[in-house]
Coordinates of N, CA and C in Angstrom, one line a residue:
M695 N 73.0 158.3 95.4 CA 74.1 158.6 93.7 C 75.3 158.9 94.4
N696 N 75.9 159.0 93.8 CA 77.5 158.8 94.2 C 77.8 160.2 93.4
K697 N 79.7 160.4 94.4 CA 79.8 162.3 94.0 C 79.9 162.3 92.2
R698 N 80.6 161.3 91.6 CA 81.0 161.9 90.2 C 79.6 162.2 89.6
H699 N 78.5 161.7 89.9 CA 77.4 161.6 89.4 C 76.3 162.9 89.7
Q700 N 76.6 163.0 91.1 CA 76.8 163.8 91.8 C 76.9 165.8 91.0
A701 N 78.6 165.0 91.1 CA 79.3 165.9 90.3 C 79.1 166.8 88.6
L702 N 78.4 165.0 87.2 CA 77.5 165.7 87.4 C 76.2 166.0 86.2
A703 N 75.4 165.7 87.2 CA 74.4 166.3 87.6 C 74.4 167.5 87.9
A704 N 75.3 168.8 88.4 CA 75.3 170.4 88.7 C 75.9 170.2 87.2
S705 N 76.4 169.6 86.5 CA 77.6 170.0 85.2 C 76.1 170.6 84.8
I706 N 75.4 169.4 84.4 CA 74.3 169.6 83.0 C 73.5 170.1 83.6
S707 N 73.0 170.4 85.3 CA 72.4 171.7 84.9 C 72.6 172.3 85.0
S708 N 74.1 173.3 85.7 CA 75.0 174.7 85.1 C 74.4 175.0 83.5
R709 N 74.7 173.8 83.1 CA 74.7 174.3 81.1 C 73.4 173.7 80.7
F710 N 72.9 173.1 81.0 CA 71.5 173.4 79.9 C 69.6 174.3 80.6
G711 N 70.1 173.9 81.8 CA 68.5 174.7 82.2 C 67.3 173.9 82.9
D712 N 66.9 174.6 82.2 CA 66.0 173.7 81.9 C 64.7 173.4 80.6
V713 N 66.1 173.2 80.1 CA 65.9 172.8 78.9 C 65.7 171.0 78.9
L714 N 66.2 169.9 80.4 CA 66.5 169.3 80.5 C 65.9 169.0 82.5
N715 N 64.8 168.3 82.0 CA 64.4 168.4 83.4 C 64.2 166.6 83.8
Q716 N 65.0 166.9 84.8 CA 65.6 165.5 85.4 C 64.7 163.9 86.3
V717 N 64.9 163.3 86.1 CA 63.9 162.7 86.4 C 64.3 161.4 87.6
E718 N 63.5 161.3 88.8 CA 63.8 161.3 89.9 C 63.6 158.3 89.9
S719 N 65.6 158.6 89.8 CA 65.8 157.4 89.5 C 65.9 156.3 91.5
T720 N 65.4 155.2 91.1 CA 65.7 154.9 92.0 C 67.3 153.7 92.5
C721 N 67.6 153.6 91.2 CA 69.3 153.5 90.9 C 70.0 153.8 91.2
G722 N 70.7 155.3 90.9 CA 71.9 156.4 91.4 C 71.8 157.2 89.4
E723 N 70.9 156.4 88.7 CA 71.5 156.8 87.2 C 70.7 157.5 87.5
L724 N 71.3 158.8 85.7 CA 70.9 159.7 85.7 C 70.5 159.8 84.2
T725 N 69.1 160.6 85.1 CA 68.2 160.3 83.5 C 67.1 161.3 83.1
Y726 N 67.2 162.7 82.0 CA 66.3 163.9 81.5 C 65.3 163.3 81.0
E727 N 64.6 164.2 80.9 CA 63.8 164.5 80.0 C 63.8 165.8 78.7
V728 N 63.8 166.0 77.4 CA 63.8 167.1 76.7 C 62.6 167.0 76.3
A729 N 62.7 168.2 75.5 CA 61.5 168.6 74.1 C 62.2 167.8 73.2
R730 N 61.1 167.3 72.2 CA 61.3 167.1 71.0 C 61.2 168.3 70.4
E731 N 61.1 169.3 70.7 CA 62.4 170.1 69.3 C 63.4 170.9 69.7
D732 N 64.1 170.8 71.8 CA 65.5 170.9 71.3 C 66.3 169.6 71.5
L733 N 65.1 168.8 71.4 CA 66.2 167.2 71.0 C 67.7 167.1 70.2
I734 N 67.8 167.7 69.1 CA 69.6 168.3 68.6 C 70.2 168.3 69.0
A735 N 69.7 169.7 69.5 CA 70.5 171.1 69.6 C 71.6 170.3 70.6
T736 N 70.5 169.5 72.5 CA 70.9 169.9 72.8 C 72.2 168.0 73.0
A737 N 71.3 167.2 71.9 CA 72.6 165.7 71.7 C 74.0 166.5 71.4
Q738 N 73.7 167.9 70.1 CA 75.3 168.0 70.2 C 75.6 168.4 70.7
A739 N 75.3 169.5 72.1 CA 76.3 170.1 72.7 C 77.0 168.9 73.5
L740 N 75.8 167.1 74.2 CA 76.1 166.0 74.9 C 77.2 166.0 74.5
R741 N 77.3 165.7 72.7 CA 78.6 165.1 72.6 C 79.2 166.2 72.6
N742 N 80.1 167.0 72.3 CA 80.9 168.0 72.0 C 82.0 168.7 72.6
E743 N 80.7 169.2 74.2 CA 81.1 169.5 75.1 C 82.8 169.6 76.0
D744 N 83.1 170.3 76.2 CA 83.5 169.5 77.2 C 83.7 169.2 78.4
G745 N 84.0 168.6 79.4 CA 83.2 167.8 80.7 C 82.4 166.7 80.3
L746 N 81.4 166.6 79.3 CA 80.4 165.7 78.6 C 80.8 164.8 78.1
L747 N 81.5 165.3 76.9 CA 81.8 164.0 75.8 C 81.3 163.3 75.1
F748 N 79.8 163.2 75.8 CA 79.0 161.5 75.0 C 79.1 161.6 73.7
D749 N 80.3 160.9 74.0 CA 80.9 160.8 71.6 C 79.9 158.5 71.9
T750 N 79.5 157.9 72.3 CA 78.9 156.5 72.0 C 77.5 157.1 72.5
L751 N 75.8 156.4 71.0 CA 75.4 156.0 71.8 C 75.1 154.0 71.7
I752 N 75.2 154.2 73.2 CA 74.5 152.4 72.9 C 73.8 152.4 72.9
D753 N 72.7 153.2 73.3 CA 71.1 151.2 72.7 C 70.5 153.1 73.0
L754 N 69.1 152.5 72.2 CA 67.7 153.6 72.1 C 66.9 152.4 71.6
S755 N 65.8 152.5 72.1 CA 64.5 152.2 72.3 C 63.4 152.9 72.2
G756 N 62.1 152.7 71.5 CA 61.1 152.8 72.6 C 59.9 151.9 73.2
V757 N 58.8 152.9 73.5 CA 58.4 152.9 75.6 C 57.7 153.3 74.6
D758 N 56.0 151.8 75.2 CA 54.6 151.9 75.2 C 54.2 152.0 76.5
Y759 N 53.9 153.5 77.3 CA 54.2 153.9 78.1 C 51.7 152.8 78.9
L760 N 51.2 152.8 77.9 CA 49.8 153.0 77.5 C 49.4 151.9 78.8
T761 N 49.4 151.0 79.2 CA 49.2 150.6 80.5 C 50.2 150.2 81.8
W762 N 50.8 151.5 82.0 CA 51.5 152.3 83.1 C 50.9 152.0 84.2
G763 N 51.3 151.0 85.1 CA 51.2 151.5 86.7 C 49.5 150.3 86.1
E764 N 49.3 149.8 85.9 CA 47.9 149.6 86.3 C 48.7 148.2 86.8
A765 N 47.7 148.0 87.2 CA 47.7 146.9 88.4 C 47.3 145.5 88.0
E766 N 47.2 145.2 86.2 CA 45.8 144.0 85.8 C 46.2 142.6 86.1
W767 N 47.7 143.0 86.8 CA 47.6 140.5 87.0 C 47.6 141.2 88.8
Q768 N 47.1 141.9 89.3 CA 47.3 141.3 90.6 C 45.6 142.0 91.3
T769 N 45.9 139.9 91.5 CA 44.5 139.9 92.5 C 44.3 139.3 94.2
E770 N 43.6 139.2 94.1 CA 43.4 138.2 95.4 C 42.4 137.7 96.4
D771 N 41.4 137.3 94.3 CA 40.0 137.6 93.9 C 39.5 136.3 93.4
A772 N 39.6 135.5 94.2 CA 39.2 134.5 92.3 C 38.0 135.0 90.9
T773 N 38.3 134.3 89.9 CA 37.5 134.8 88.7 C 37.3 133.8 88.0
G774 N 36.3 133.2 87.7 CA 36.0 132.5 86.4 C 36.2 133.0 85.0
T775 N 36.1 134.5 84.8 CA 36.3 135.7 83.3 C 38.0 135.5 82.5
G776 N 38.6 136.1 84.0 CA 39.8 136.8 83.9 C 40.0 136.8 83.3
F777 N 41.0 137.6 82.2 CA 40.9 139.4 82.1 C 41.0 138.4 79.8
S778 N 41.1 139.4 79.3 CA 40.8 139.4 78.4 C 41.9 140.0 77.4
R779 N 42.3 140.6 78.1 CA 43.9 141.7 77.0 C 44.4 140.1 75.2
A780 N 44.1 139.1 75.8 CA 45.0 138.3 75.0 C 43.8 138.4 73.6
A781 N 42.6 138.2 73.8 CA 41.4 137.4 73.1 C 41.4 139.0 72.3
Q782 N 41.4 140.3 73.7 CA 40.7 141.2 72.8 C 40.9 142.4 71.4
R783 N 40.2 141.7 69.9 CA 40.6 142.3 68.2 C 40.6 144.2 68.4
E784 N 41.2 144.3 68.7 CA 41.4 146.1 68.9 C 41.9 146.1 67.3
K785 N 41.5 147.4 67.3 CA 41.8 147.9 65.9 C 42.6 147.5 65.2
I786 N 43.7 147.9 63.8 CA 45.3 147.0 63.7 C 46.1 148.6 63.8
L787 N 45.1 149.5 63.3 CA 45.5 150.4 63.1 C 45.0 152.3 63.8
P788 N 45.3 152.8 64.4 CA 44.3 153.8 65.0 C 43.6 155.0 63.5
E789 N 43.1 155.5 63.4 CA 42.0 156.1 61.8 C 43.5 158.0 62.2
A790 N 43.1 157.8 61.3 CA 45.0 159.8 60.8 C 43.9 159.9 61.8
S791 N 43.0 160.6 62.2 CA 42.6 161.1 62.5 C 42.7 161.1 63.8
D792 N 43.5 160.2 64.4 CA 43.0 159.7 65.7 C 44.6 160.8 66.6
T793 N 44.5 160.8 68.1 CA 45.5 161.8 68.7 C 45.9 160.1 69.8
F794 N 46.7 160.9 70.2 CA 47.5 159.6 71.3 C 47.7 160.2 73.1
E795 N 47.5 159.9 74.4 CA 47.9 159.9 74.9 C 48.9 160.9 74.5
P796 N 49.2 162.3 75.4 CA 50.7 163.0 75.4 C 51.3 162.4 75.8
R797 N 52.1 161.4 76.9 CA 53.0 160.4 77.2 C 52.7 158.7 76.5
R798 N 52.2 159.0 76.1 CA 52.1 157.4 75.6 C 53.1 156.8 75.3
F799 N 53.9 157.4 74.1 CA 54.5 156.8 73.7 C 56.4 157.8 74.3
A800 N 56.8 157.1 73.9 CA 58.3 157.3 74.4 C 60.2 157.1 73.4
V801 N 61.0 157.9 73.3 CA 62.1 156.8 73.1 C 63.1 157.9 74.5
V802 N 63.5 156.5 73.6 CA 64.7 156.6 75.7 C 66.2 155.8 75.0
Y803 N 67.1 156.8 74.5 CA 68.5 157.2 74.3 C 69.8 157.0 75.7
H804 N 70.2 156.1 75.9 CA 71.3 156.0 76.6 C 73.1 156.1 75.6
L805 N 73.5 156.6 76.4 CA 74.4 157.6 76.7 C 75.7 157.3 77.6
L806 N 76.6 157.0 76.5 CA 78.0 156.5 77.3 C 80.0 157.6 76.9
S807 N 80.1 158.4 77.6 CA 81.5 159.2 77.4 C 82.5 158.1 77.7
V808 N 83.5 157.3 76.1 CA 84.1 156.5 76.8 C 85.4 157.4 78.2
K809 N 85.9 159.1 76.9 CA 87.0 159.0 77.4 C 86.4 159.7 79.2
L810 N 85.0 160.0 79.9 CA 84.7 160.4 80.9 C 83.9 159.0 82.0
N811 N 83.7 158.4 81.3 CA 83.5 157.5 81.8 C 82.4 157.7 82.0
H812 N 81.1 158.6 81.8 CA 79.9 159.0 82.0 C 79.4 158.9 81.6
R813 N 77.3 157.4 82.0 CA 76.0 157.8 80.5 C 75.3 158.6 81.8
L814 N 74.4 158.2 80.6 CA 73.1 159.3 80.7 C 72.2 158.6 79.7
R815 N 71.1 158.6 80.7 CA 69.8 158.8 79.8 C 69.2 159.8 79.4
L816 N 68.3 159.2 78.2 CA 67.9 160.7 77.9 C 66.2 160.0 77.6
R817 N 65.1 161.1 77.7 CA 63.9 159.9 77.0 C 63.0 162.2 76.5
V818 N 62.6 161.2 75.4 CA 61.2 162.1 74.7 C 60.4 161.6 74.4
F819 N 59.1 162.5 74.3 CA 57.4 162.3 74.1 C 57.3 162.8 73.1
P820 N 56.6 162.4 71.7 CA 55.8 162.1 70.8 C 55.1 163.1 70.8
G821 N 54.4 163.6 71.9 CA 53.6 164.0 72.1 C 52.3 163.4 72.0
T822 N 50.7 164.1 71.2 CA 49.6 163.2 70.6 C 49.6 163.3 69.2
D823 N 50.6 163.2 67.9 CA 51.0 163.8 67.3 C 50.4 161.9 66.6
N824 N 49.8 161.2 66.1 CA 49.8 160.3 65.3 C 50.1 160.4 63.6
P825 N 51.8 159.8 62.8 CA 51.9 158.6 63.5 C 53.3 159.3 65.4
P826 N 53.0 158.5 66.4 CA 54.7 159.6 66.4 C 55.9 160.3 65.9
M827 N 55.6 161.5 66.3 CA 57.2 161.1 65.6 C 58.1 162.6 66.3
V828 N 59.7 162.0 66.2 CA 60.6 162.6 66.9 C 61.7 162.5 65.6
P829 N 62.6 164.2 65.9 CA 63.6 163.9 65.0 C 65.0 163.1 64.6
S830 N 65.5 162.6 63.4 CA 66.5 161.5 63.9 C 67.5 161.9 64.1
I831 N 67.9 161.4 65.1 CA 69.6 161.4 65.6 C 70.8 160.9 65.5
V832 N 70.2 160.3 63.6 CA 71.3 160.1 62.8 C 73.3 161.1 62.4
E833 N 72.7 162.1 62.3 CA 73.8 162.7 61.7 C 74.3 163.2 62.8
V834 N 74.1 163.3 64.2 CA 75.0 162.9 66.2 C 75.8 162.0 66.1
W835 N 75.0 160.9 65.6 CA 75.3 159.3 66.1 C 74.9 158.5 65.9
N836 N 75.3 157.9 65.2 CA 75.6 156.6 63.4 C 75.0 155.9 64.3
S837 N 75.0 155.1 65.0 CA 74.7 154.7 65.6 C 72.9 153.8 65.2
A838 N 72.4 155.1 66.0 CA 71.6 155.3 66.0 C 70.3 155.0 64.5
N839 N 71.3 154.8 63.7 CA 70.8 154.5 62.6 C 69.4 152.8 62.6
W840 N 69.7 152.3 62.9 CA 69.0 150.8 62.6 C 68.1 151.4 64.5
Y841 N 68.7 151.4 65.3 CA 68.2 151.7 65.6 C 66.1 152.7 65.8
E842 N 66.4 153.3 65.3 CA 65.9 154.7 65.4 C 64.8 153.4 64.2
R843 N 65.3 152.3 63.1 CA 64.2 151.8 62.1 C 63.7 150.2 63.8
E844 N 64.9 149.8 64.1 CA 63.8 148.9 64.8 C 62.8 149.4 65.5
A845 N 62.6 150.9 66.4 CA 61.6 151.7 67.2 C 60.8 152.0 66.1
F846 N 60.7 151.9 65.0 CA 59.3 152.3 63.3 C 59.1 151.1 63.9
D847 N 59.5 149.8 63.6 CA 59.1 148.7 63.0 C 57.9 148.5 64.1
L848 N 58.8 148.1 65.7 CA 57.9 147.4 66.6 C 57.5 148.7 67.4
F849 N 57.3 150.0 67.6 CA 56.3 150.8 68.0 C 55.8 151.6 66.8
G850 N 55.8 151.9 65.5 CA 55.8 152.6 65.0 C 55.2 155.0 65.4
I851 N 57.4 153.7 65.8 CA 57.5 156.0 65.5 C 57.6 155.8 64.5
L852 N 58.5 157.3 63.9 CA 59.1 158.5 62.7 C 59.8 158.4 63.5
F853 N 61.2 159.1 62.0 CA 62.3 159.6 63.3 C 61.9 160.6 62.1
D854 N 61.9 161.7 62.2 CA 62.0 163.0 60.6 C 63.6 163.6 60.5
G855 N 63.7 163.0 58.7 CA 65.2 163.0 58.9 C 65.8 161.9 58.8
H856 N 65.1 160.9 58.7 CA 66.1 159.7 59.1 C 66.2 159.1 57.5
P857 N 67.5 158.2 57.0 CA 67.9 158.3 55.6 C 67.9 157.4 55.1
D858 N 67.3 155.9 55.4 CA 66.3 154.8 54.9 C 65.6 154.5 56.0
L859 N 64.4 155.2 56.8 CA 63.0 154.1 57.6 C 62.1 153.4 56.9
R860 N 63.0 151.8 57.1 CA 62.3 150.8 57.1 C 61.7 150.5 57.9
R861 N 61.5 149.3 57.4 CA 60.4 148.1 58.9 C 61.9 146.7 58.8
I862 N 62.7 146.0 59.6 CA 63.9 145.9 59.9 C 64.1 144.2 60.4
L863 N 63.2 144.1 61.2 CA 62.8 143.0 62.0 C 61.1 142.0 61.3
T864 N 61.0 142.6 61.1 CA 59.2 142.1 60.8 C 58.5 141.6 59.4
D865 N 57.7 140.9 59.3 CA 58.3 140.6 57.6 C 57.9 141.7 56.8
Y866 N 58.0 141.1 55.0 CA 57.4 141.9 54.1 C 55.6 141.6 53.9
G867 N 55.3 143.5 54.8 CA 54.0 143.9 54.7 C 53.2 143.7 55.9
F868 N 54.6 143.3 56.8 CA 53.5 143.0 57.6 C 52.8 144.4 58.1
I869 N 51.1 144.0 59.3 CA 50.7 145.3 59.1 C 50.8 145.4 60.9
G870 N 51.1 146.7 61.1 CA 50.8 146.9 63.2 C 51.8 147.0 63.7
Y871 N 52.4 147.2 64.2 CA 53.7 147.8 65.1 C 53.6 146.3 66.7
P872 N 54.1 145.6 66.6 CA 54.2 144.5 66.8 C 54.1 144.5 68.3
F873 N 55.1 146.2 69.5 CA 55.5 146.4 70.5 C 54.1 147.1 71.3
R874 N 53.2 147.6 70.9 CA 52.8 148.4 70.9 C 51.7 147.8 72.4
K875 N 51.0 148.4 73.1 CA 50.9 148.3 74.3 C 49.3 147.4 73.9
D876 N 48.8 147.9 72.4 CA 47.4 147.3 72.1 C 47.7 146.5 71.2
F877 N 48.9 145.1 70.8 CA 48.2 145.0 69.2 C 48.5 143.3 70.4
P878 N 47.5 143.3 69.8 CA 47.0 141.2 69.7 C 48.0 140.5 70.6
L879 N 47.4 139.9 71.3 CA 49.1 138.7 71.7 C 48.9 137.8 70.7
I880 N 48.0 137.4 70.2 CA 47.7 136.4 69.8 C 48.1 137.5 67.9
G881 N 48.5 138.1 67.8 CA 48.9 138.8 66.4 C 47.5 138.7 64.7
N882 N 48.0 138.9 63.8 CA 46.6 139.2 62.8 C 46.9 138.2 62.0
V883 N 48.1 138.1 61.6 CA 48.3 137.5 60.1 C 48.7 136.3 59.9
E884 N 48.6 135.0 60.3 CA 49.2 133.9 60.0 C 49.9 133.7 58.6
V885 N 50.7 133.2 58.5 CA 51.8 132.2 57.2 C 51.8 130.9 56.8
K886 N 51.7 130.1 55.6 CA 51.3 128.5 55.4 C 52.0 127.9 54.1
Y887 N 52.2 127.2 54.3 CA 52.1 127.2 53.0 C 51.1 125.8 52.6
D888 N 50.3 126.2 51.6 CA 49.1 126.2 50.8 C 49.3 125.1 49.6
L889 N 49.0 123.7 50.2 CA 49.3 122.4 49.2 C 48.2 122.6 47.6
T890 N 47.4 123.6 47.8 CA 46.6 123.2 46.5 C 47.4 124.8 45.6
E891 N 48.4 125.7 46.5 CA 48.4 126.3 46.1 C 49.9 126.4 45.0
G892 N 50.1 125.3 46.8 CA 51.9 124.8 45.7 C 53.3 126.3 46.5
R893 N 52.4 127.6 47.2 CA 53.4 128.5 48.3 C 53.0 128.8 48.8
V894 N 53.6 129.4 50.0 CA 52.9 130.4 50.7 C 52.3 131.3 50.7
V895 N 51.4 131.3 52.0 CA 50.2 131.9 52.0 C 50.6 132.6 53.0
Y896 N 49.7 134.5 52.7 CA 49.6 134.6 54.5 C 47.9 134.6 54.8
Q897 N 47.5 134.7 55.6 CA 45.9 134.2 56.8 C 45.1 134.9 57.6
P898 N 44.1 135.4 57.2 CA 43.7 135.6 58.9 C 43.7 134.8 60.0
V899 N 45.0 135.0 61.4 CA 45.1 134.2 62.6 C 43.9 133.3 62.0
S900 N 44.3 132.2 62.9 CA 43.4 131.2 63.0 C 43.4 130.6 64.6
I901 N 44.4 131.1 65.3 CA 44.2 130.4 66.5 C 43.3 131.2 67.7
E902 N 42.6 130.5 68.0 CA 41.0 130.6 69.0 C 41.6 131.5 70.3
P903 N 40.9 132.7 69.9 CA 41.5 133.9 71.1 C 41.5 133.3 72.9
R904 N 41.9 132.5 73.5 CA 41.1 133.5 74.8 C 42.1 133.9 75.7
T905 N 40.5 133.8 77.0 CA 40.9 134.3 78.1 C 41.9 133.8 79.1
L906 N 43.1 134.4 79.1 CA 44.2 134.6 80.3 C 43.1 134.3 82.0
V907 N 42.7 133.7 82.2 CA 42.6 133.5 83.8 C 44.2 133.3 85.0
P908 N 44.5 134.2 85.6 CA 45.4 134.9 86.7 C 45.7 134.0 87.3
R909 N 47.1 133.2 87.6 CA 47.1 131.9 89.1 C 46.8 133.9 90.4
V910 N 46.0 132.2 91.7 CA 45.4 134.2 92.7 C 45.9 132.8 93.9
I911 N 46.8 133.7 94.6 CA 47.2 134.0 95.7 C 47.0 134.1 96.9
R912 N 46.1 133.8 97.3 CA 45.1 134.6 98.9 C 46.4 134.7 100.0
D913 N 46.4 135.1 101.4 CA 46.5 134.8 102.7 C 45.4 133.6 102.6
D914 N 45.9 132.3 103.9 CA 45.9 131.6 104.0 C 46.1 131.7 105.5
S915 N 45.1 130.7 107.0 CA 44.4 131.5 107.3 C 46.1 130.5 108.2
R916 N 45.7 129.4 108.4 CA 46.4 128.0 108.9 C 48.9 128.1 108.6
Y917 N 48.9 129.5 107.3 CA 50.4 130.2 107.9 C 50.2 130.7 108.4
A918 N 48.9 131.9 109.7 CA 49.4 133.3 109.7 C 50.1 132.4 111.4
S919 N 51.1 133.4 111.8 CA 52.5 133.4 112.6 C 51.8 132.6 113.6
E920 N 50.4 132.6 114.5 CA 49.8 132.7 115.7 C 50.5 131.1 115.4
H921 N 49.5 130.9 114.9 CA 49.7 129.5 114.8 C 51.1 128.4 114.2
T922 N 51.1 128.6 114.0 CA 53.1 128.2 113.6 C 53.6 128.3 115.5
D923 N 53.1 129.5 115.4 CA 53.4 129.4 117.6 C 53.3 128.8 118.3
D924 N 51.7 128.4 118.1 CA 51.1 127.2 118.9 C 51.8 125.9 118.2
A925 N 52.0 125.4 117.8 CA 52.6 124.2 117.3 C 54.0 124.1 117.2
T926 N 54.4 125.3 117.1 CA 56.4 124.8 118.0 C 56.0 124.7 119.3
D927 N 54.8 125.2 120.2 CA 54.5 125.6 121.3 C 54.4 123.7 122.0
G928 N 53.9 123.4 121.2 CA 53.2 121.7 121.2 C 54.2 120.9 121.3

C-alpha cells in the first residue's frame, strides 16, 4: 500500500471508526465492509466530506459466495463420474420461509474521487433475509440506478427505495436469477418458433443435462528432475 492509500486509510479510520471494517487486500487496494443499516449515512459522508469527496460511483455489482473456497475442479484423481453441477436441477426459487447464509450475497460499490484521485471499494452483506435486500443509493449516486437493476435482475437482490426496480437484461417473464451459483448452467426455459402455432413459444429446456468430467493433470515420474539430470549427463 502506497503512502496515498495509507493516508486515506488513516483518514477513513479516524472518521468512521468501527462503522467501516477494512478488508485485507493482496493488491494494495482499499476495501471496507459496512453494515446494511449504516450504508446510506456512510455513502453520503464519503461523497460530501472534505478529504473524501467520492463524487462518482464507478460500478456496483452483486456477488454470490455460495461456492467460495470450494476447489471443485482441482483434483489429481481420475473419475468416471465427473461433477454434477451442470446437471443438477435445483429449485428455481427458494421458498419464502427459506433463509440464506448471512454472508452468501454481497453488493460491492467502486467509488472514485475525481478531485482527489482516490479510489475505494465498499461491500455490504444483505444478511439472511429472503429475498436479500439492501438500501438503494440512487439518491446518493444517480449512476446506481441501472447498476442496481442489473444486480436485481441477475442475483435477485432487492434495493429498498429504488425508483424503478425492474429487470434490465433478461427477457420478459424470466424466472430465476441467472448469476446465482445454484442456477442450472443449462437454464430452465428455452425459446423457439413453433410452426404449428405460428409464433414464438416458451417451453422447458430440452437440452439433455450432462455431467462434466474435468481434465486431470497428474504428476508424471518421467519428467522428474532426477531423470532429466540423468538424461543430460548421458
